[in-house]
Short mmCIF file of C-alpha atoms in Angstrom, two decimals:
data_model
loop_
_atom_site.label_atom_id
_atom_site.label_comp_id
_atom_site.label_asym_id
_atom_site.label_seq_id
_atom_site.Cartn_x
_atom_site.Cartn_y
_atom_site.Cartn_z
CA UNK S 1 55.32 -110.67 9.69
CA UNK S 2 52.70 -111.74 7.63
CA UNK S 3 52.60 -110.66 4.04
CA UNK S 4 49.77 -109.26 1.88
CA UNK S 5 46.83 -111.76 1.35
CA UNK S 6 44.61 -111.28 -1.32
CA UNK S 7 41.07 -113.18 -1.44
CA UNK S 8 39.93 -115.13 -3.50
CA UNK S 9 42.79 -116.65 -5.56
CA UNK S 10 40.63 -117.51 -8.40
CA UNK S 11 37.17 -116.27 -9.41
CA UNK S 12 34.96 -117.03 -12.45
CA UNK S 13 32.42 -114.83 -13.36
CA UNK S 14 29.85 -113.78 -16.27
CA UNK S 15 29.53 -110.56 -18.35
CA UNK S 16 27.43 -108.02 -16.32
CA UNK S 17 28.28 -109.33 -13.21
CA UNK S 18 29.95 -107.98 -10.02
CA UNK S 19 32.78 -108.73 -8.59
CA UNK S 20 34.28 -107.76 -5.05
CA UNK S 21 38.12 -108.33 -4.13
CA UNK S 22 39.87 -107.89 -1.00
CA UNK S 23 43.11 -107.37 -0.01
CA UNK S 24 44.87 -107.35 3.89
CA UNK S 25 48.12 -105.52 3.67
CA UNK S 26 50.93 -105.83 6.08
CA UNK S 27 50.40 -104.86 9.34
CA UNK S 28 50.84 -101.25 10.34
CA UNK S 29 51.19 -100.10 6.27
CA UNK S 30 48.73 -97.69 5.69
CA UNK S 31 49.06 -97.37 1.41
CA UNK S 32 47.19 -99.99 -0.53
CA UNK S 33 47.17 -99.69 -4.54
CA UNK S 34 45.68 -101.94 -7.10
CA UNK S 35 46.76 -103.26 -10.25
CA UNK S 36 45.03 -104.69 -13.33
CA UNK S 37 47.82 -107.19 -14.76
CA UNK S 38 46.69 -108.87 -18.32
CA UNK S 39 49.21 -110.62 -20.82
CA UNK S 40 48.63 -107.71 -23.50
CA UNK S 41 48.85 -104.20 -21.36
CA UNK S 42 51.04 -105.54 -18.48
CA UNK S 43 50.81 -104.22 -15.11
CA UNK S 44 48.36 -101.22 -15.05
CA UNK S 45 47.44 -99.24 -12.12
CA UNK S 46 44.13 -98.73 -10.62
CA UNK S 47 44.02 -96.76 -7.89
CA UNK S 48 45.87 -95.94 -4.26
CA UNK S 49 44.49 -95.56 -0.63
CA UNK S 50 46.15 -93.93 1.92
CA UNK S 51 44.07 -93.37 5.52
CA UNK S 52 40.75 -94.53 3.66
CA UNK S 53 40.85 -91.71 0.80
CA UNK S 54 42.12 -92.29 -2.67
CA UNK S 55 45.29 -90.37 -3.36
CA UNK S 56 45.89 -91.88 -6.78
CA UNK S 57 43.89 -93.37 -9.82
CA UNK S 58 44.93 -94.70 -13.17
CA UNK S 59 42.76 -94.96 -16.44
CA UNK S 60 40.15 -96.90 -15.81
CA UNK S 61 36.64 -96.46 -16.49
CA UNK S 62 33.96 -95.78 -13.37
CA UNK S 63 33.32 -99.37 -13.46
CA UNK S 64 36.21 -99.91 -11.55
CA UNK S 65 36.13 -98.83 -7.54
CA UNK S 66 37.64 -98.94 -4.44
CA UNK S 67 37.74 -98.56 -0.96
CA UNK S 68 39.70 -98.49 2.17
CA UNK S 69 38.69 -99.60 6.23
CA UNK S 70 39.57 -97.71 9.25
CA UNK S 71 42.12 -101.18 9.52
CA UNK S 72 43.84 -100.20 6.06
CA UNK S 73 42.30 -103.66 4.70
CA UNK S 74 41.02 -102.73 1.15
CA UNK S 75 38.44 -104.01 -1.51
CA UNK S 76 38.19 -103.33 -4.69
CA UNK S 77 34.64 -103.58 -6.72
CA UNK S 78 34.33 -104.30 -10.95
CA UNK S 79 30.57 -103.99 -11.65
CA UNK S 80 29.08 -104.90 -15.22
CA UNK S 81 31.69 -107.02 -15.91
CA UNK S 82 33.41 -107.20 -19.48
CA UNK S 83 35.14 -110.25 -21.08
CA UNK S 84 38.10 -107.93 -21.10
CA UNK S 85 38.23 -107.46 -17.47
CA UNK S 86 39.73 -110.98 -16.95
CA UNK S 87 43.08 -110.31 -15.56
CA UNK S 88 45.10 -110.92 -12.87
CA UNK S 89 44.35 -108.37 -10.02
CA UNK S 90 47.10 -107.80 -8.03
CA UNK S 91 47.26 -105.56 -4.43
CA UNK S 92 50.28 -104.24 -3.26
CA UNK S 93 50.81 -102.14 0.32
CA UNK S 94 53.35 -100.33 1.84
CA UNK S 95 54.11 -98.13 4.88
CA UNK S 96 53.62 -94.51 3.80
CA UNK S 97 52.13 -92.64 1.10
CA UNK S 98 53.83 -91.28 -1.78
CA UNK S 99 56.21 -92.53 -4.43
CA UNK S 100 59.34 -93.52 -3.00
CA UNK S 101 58.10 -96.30 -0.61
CA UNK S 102 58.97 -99.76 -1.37
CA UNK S 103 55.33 -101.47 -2.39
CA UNK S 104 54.51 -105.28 -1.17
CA UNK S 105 52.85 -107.26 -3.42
CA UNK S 106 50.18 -109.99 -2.67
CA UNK S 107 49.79 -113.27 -5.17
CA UNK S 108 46.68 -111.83 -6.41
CA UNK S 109 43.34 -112.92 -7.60
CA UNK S 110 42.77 -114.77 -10.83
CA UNK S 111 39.44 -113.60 -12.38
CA UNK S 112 37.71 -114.60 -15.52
CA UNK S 113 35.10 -113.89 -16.86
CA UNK S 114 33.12 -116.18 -19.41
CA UNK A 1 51.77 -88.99 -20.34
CA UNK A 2 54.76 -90.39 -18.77
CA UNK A 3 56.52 -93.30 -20.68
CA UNK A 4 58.47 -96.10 -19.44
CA UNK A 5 60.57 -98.62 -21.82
CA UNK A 6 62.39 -101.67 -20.67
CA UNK A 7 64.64 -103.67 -23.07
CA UNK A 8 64.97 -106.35 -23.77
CA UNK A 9 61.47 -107.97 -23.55
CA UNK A 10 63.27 -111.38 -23.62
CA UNK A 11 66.57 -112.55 -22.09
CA UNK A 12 68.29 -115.80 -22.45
CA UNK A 13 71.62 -116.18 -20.80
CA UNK A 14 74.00 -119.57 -20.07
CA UNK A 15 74.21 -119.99 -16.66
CA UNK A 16 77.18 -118.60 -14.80
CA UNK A 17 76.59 -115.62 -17.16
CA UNK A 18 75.68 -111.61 -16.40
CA UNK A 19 72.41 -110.32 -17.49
CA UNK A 20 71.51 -106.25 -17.71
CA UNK A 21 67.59 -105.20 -18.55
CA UNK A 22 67.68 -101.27 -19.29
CA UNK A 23 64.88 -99.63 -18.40
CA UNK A 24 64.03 -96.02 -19.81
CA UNK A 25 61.35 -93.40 -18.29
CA UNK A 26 60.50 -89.96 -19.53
CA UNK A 27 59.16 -88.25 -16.45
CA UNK A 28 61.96 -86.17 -14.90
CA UNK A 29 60.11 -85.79 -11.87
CA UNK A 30 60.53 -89.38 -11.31
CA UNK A 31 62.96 -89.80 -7.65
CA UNK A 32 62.30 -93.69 -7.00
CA UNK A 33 63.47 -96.07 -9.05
CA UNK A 34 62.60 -99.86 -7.95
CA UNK A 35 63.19 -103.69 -9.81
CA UNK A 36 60.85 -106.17 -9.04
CA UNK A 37 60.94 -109.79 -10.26
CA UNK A 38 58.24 -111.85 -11.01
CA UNK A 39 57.46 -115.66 -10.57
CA UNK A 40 55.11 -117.72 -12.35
CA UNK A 41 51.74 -117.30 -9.87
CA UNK A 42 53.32 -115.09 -7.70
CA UNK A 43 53.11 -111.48 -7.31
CA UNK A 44 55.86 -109.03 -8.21
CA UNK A 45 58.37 -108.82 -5.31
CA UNK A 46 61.26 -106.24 -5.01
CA UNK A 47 64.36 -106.95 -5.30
CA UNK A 48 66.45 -103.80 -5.21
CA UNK A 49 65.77 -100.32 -5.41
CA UNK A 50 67.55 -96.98 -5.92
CA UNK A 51 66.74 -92.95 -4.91
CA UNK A 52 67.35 -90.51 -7.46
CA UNK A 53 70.75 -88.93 -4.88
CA UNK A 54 72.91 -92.29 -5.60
CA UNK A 55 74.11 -93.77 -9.04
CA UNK A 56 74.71 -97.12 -7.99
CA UNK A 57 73.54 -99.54 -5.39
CA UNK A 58 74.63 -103.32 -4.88
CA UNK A 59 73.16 -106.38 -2.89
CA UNK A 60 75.37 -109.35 -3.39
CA UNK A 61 74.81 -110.52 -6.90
CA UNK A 62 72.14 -107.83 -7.89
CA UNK A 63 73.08 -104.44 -8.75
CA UNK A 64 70.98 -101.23 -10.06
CA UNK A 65 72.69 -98.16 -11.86
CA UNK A 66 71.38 -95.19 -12.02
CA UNK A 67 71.84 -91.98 -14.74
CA UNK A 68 69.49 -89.28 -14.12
CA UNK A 69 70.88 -87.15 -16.95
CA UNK A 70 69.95 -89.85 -19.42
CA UNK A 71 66.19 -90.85 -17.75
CA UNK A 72 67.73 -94.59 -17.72
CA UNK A 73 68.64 -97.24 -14.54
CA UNK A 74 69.66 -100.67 -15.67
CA UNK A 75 69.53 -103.84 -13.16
CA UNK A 76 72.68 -106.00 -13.66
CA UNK A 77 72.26 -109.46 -12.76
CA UNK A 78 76.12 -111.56 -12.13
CA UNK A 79 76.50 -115.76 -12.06
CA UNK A 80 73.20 -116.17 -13.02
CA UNK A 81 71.30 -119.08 -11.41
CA UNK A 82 68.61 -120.86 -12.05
CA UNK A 83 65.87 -119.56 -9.75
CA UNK A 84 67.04 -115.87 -11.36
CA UNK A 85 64.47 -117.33 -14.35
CA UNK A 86 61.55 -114.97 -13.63
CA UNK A 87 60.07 -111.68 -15.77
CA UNK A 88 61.37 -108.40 -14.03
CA UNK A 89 59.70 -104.90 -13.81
CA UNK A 90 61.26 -101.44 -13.52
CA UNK A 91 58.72 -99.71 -11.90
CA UNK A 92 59.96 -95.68 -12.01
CA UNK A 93 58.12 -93.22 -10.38
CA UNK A 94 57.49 -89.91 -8.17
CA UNK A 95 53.89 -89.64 -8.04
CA UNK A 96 52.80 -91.68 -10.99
CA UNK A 97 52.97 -95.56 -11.14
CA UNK A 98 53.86 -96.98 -14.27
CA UNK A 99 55.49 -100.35 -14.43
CA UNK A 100 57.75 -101.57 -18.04
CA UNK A 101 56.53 -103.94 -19.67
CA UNK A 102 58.57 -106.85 -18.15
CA UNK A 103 61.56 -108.82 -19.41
CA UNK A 104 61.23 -112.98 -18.89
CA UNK A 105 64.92 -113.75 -18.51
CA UNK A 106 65.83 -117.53 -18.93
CA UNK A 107 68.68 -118.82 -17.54
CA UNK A 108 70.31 -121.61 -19.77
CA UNK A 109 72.09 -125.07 -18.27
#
């Protein structure tokens, strides 16, 4: 079974920018949730899909956005990017909503911004 | 908010040696209670996990304890290898994800 694949690896940006990241999860897991990983704050969530609506979302500011596809693929969109948003973004799926499910974590996408 | 503390941050062991990160969570709520380890330019993969009914769960030479009363689960690592070198998460939760802060274990020759 293939795992979760997260595209691009690596992205450079500048400030005020967009930026668009997508993530496949494992076939037939429905949950995908995003994570803002930096050396400082650690792994900090973003927000969780279930079924194409957000169920969850951390504390991040508007800039940050999501969505889901009728396939459970998901993207996730950073718009007037920040020299702070550089971070690794990692995507992570697993098969039902809720906390108690195991979560599946792509390799993520590198993204600076300069 | 909720809180979640993992100690140590860093972990250096000889080889052949048992390593324990302790991780500590406020939210009493919290029912799942997962470790996940960490390669460089990887992302986070589990590696054991534990429900809030059992206190103890084992998977060969990874083990996870569990105290409920005392809002703490520790992952206890035995004959440490090299490849065990990673940083590991404790990720506890109900509805809420917060992850620790990591602990980069090194694993001496």
């Amino acid at each position: 079974k293939a795992g979760v694949t997260q595209t691009p690896r690596y992205l450079i940006k500048t400030r005020g920018q967009q930026v668009t990241l997508s993530c496949s999860p494992i076939s037939g897991h429905r949950s995908v949730s995003w994570y803002q990983q930096t050396p400082g704050q650690g792994l900090q969530f973003l927000f969780e899909y279930f079924s194409e609506t957000q169920r969850n979302k951390g504390n991040f500011p508007g800039r940050f956005s999501g969505r889901q596809f009728s396939n459970s693929r998901s993207e996730m969109n950073v718009s007037t990017l920040e020299l702070g948003d550089s971070a690794l973004y990692l995507c992570a799926s697993s098969s039902g909503q809720g906390g108690n499910q195991p979560q599946h974590f792509g390799d993520g996408t590198r993204l600076s911004i300069l | 908010g909720e809180n979640v503390e993992q100690h140590p941050s860093t972990l250096s062991v000889q080889e052949g040696d048992s390593a324990v990160i302790k991780c500590t969570y406020s939210d009493s709520a919290s029912n799942y209670f997962p470790w996940y380890k960490q390669e460089l330019g990887k992302g986070p993969q589990l590696i054991i996990d534990i429900r809030s009914n059992v206190g103890e769960k084992k998977d060969q030479r990874i083990a996870v304890t569990l105290n409920k009363t005392a809002k703490h689960f520790s992952l206890h690592i035995t004959e440490t290898q090299p490849e065990d070198s990673a940083v590991y998460f404790c990720a506890p939760r109900d509805d809420k994800i917060i992850f620790g802060k990591g602990t980069r274990l090194h694993i001496l020759p």
